[in-house]
Amino acid sequence: FNMLPLNPAYAGSRDVVSLVALQRHQWVGIPGAPRTTTFSADAPFFNEKVGLGLVANNDVIGIFNNTQIQAVA
C-alpha cells in the first residue's frame, strides 16, 4: 500500500499529493511485541518534472526503538 519506502523513484509519479500512514501491531497483548508505524508524503514539483517525498518509520521490538526519517527526490 505504501510504495515510497520501497522505491524512492515513486515520489511524484502521480499527479496528486499523496499521504500514507500505516500502523501494524503484532502479537497484541504480549509484552515487547513488535509495532511498526510508517508515514510518507510525496508530490510532483516543477511542472511534474521532479518528485519530492518524505518517509518516516518507527519500529519498536521489546526494548529496542528505531526511528528513521528520509527525504527522497
Coordinates of C-alpha atoms in Angstrom, one line a residue:
F1 CA 0.0 0.0 0.0
N2 CA 3.0 2.3 0.5
M3 CA 5.4 2.2 -2.4
L4 CA 7.6 5.2 -1.5
P5 CA 9.7 3.4 1.2
L6 CA 10.3 0.5 -1.3
N7 CA 11.2 2.7 -4.3
P8 CA 12.2 6.4 -3.9
A9 CA 11.6 6.9 -7.7
Y10 CA 7.9 6.6 -6.9
A11 CA 7.9 10.1 -5.5
G12 CA 5.8 12.4 -7.6
S13 CA 4.9 9.7 -10.1
R14 CA 1.2 10.6 -9.8
D15 CA -0.4 14.0 -10.4
V16 CA -1.5 14.4 -6.8
V17 CA -0.1 15.0 -3.3
S18 CA 0.0 11.6 -1.7
L19 CA -0.1 11.0 2.1
V20 CA 0.0 7.5 3.5
A21 CA 0.0 6.4 7.2
L22 CA 0.2 2.8 8.3
Q23 CA 0.4 1.1 11.7
R24 CA 0.9 -2.5 12.5
H25 CA 0.8 -4.3 15.8
Q26 CA 1.9 -8.0 16.1
W27 CA 1.2 -10.4 18.9
V28 CA -1.2 -8.0 20.7
G29 CA -1.2 -8.4 24.5
I30 CA 2.3 -9.8 24.7
P31 CA 4.9 -7.6 26.4
G32 CA 7.6 -6.4 24.0
A33 CA 5.5 -7.3 20.9
P34 CA 6.6 -5.7 17.6
R35 CA 5.0 -2.4 16.5
T36 CA 5.6 -0.5 13.2
T37 CA 4.4 2.9 12.3
T38 CA 5.1 4.4 8.8
F39 CA 4.2 7.8 7.3
S40 CA 5.0 9.0 3.8
A41 CA 4.2 12.0 1.7
D42 CA 5.2 12.8 -1.9
A43 CA 4.2 15.2 -4.6
P44 CA 5.3 16.3 -8.1
F45 CA 7.0 19.7 -8.4
F46 CA 8.3 22.0 -11.2
N47 CA 5.7 21.1 -13.8
E48 CA 5.8 17.5 -12.8
K49 CA 9.5 17.1 -13.7
V50 CA 10.7 16.5 -10.2
G51 CA 9.1 14.3 -7.4
L52 CA 9.9 15.0 -3.8
G53 CA 8.9 13.0 -0.8
L54 CA 9.4 12.3 2.9
V55 CA 9.3 8.9 4.7
A56 CA 9.2 8.4 8.5
N57 CA 9.4 4.9 10.1
N58 CA 9.3 3.8 13.7
D59 CA 9.9 0.2 14.7
V60 CA 9.6 -1.0 18.4
I61 CA 10.6 -4.5 19.3
G62 CA 11.0 -5.2 23.0
I63 CA 13.4 -2.6 24.5
F64 CA 14.6 -1.6 21.0
N65 CA 13.2 1.5 19.3
N66 CA 14.4 2.6 15.9
T67 CA 13.2 5.8 14.1
Q68 CA 14.2 6.7 10.6
I69 CA 13.4 9.8 8.5
Q70 CA 14.3 10.0 4.8
A71 CA 13.9 12.7 2.2
V72 CA 13.6 11.4 -1.3
A73 CA 13.9 13.1 -4.7

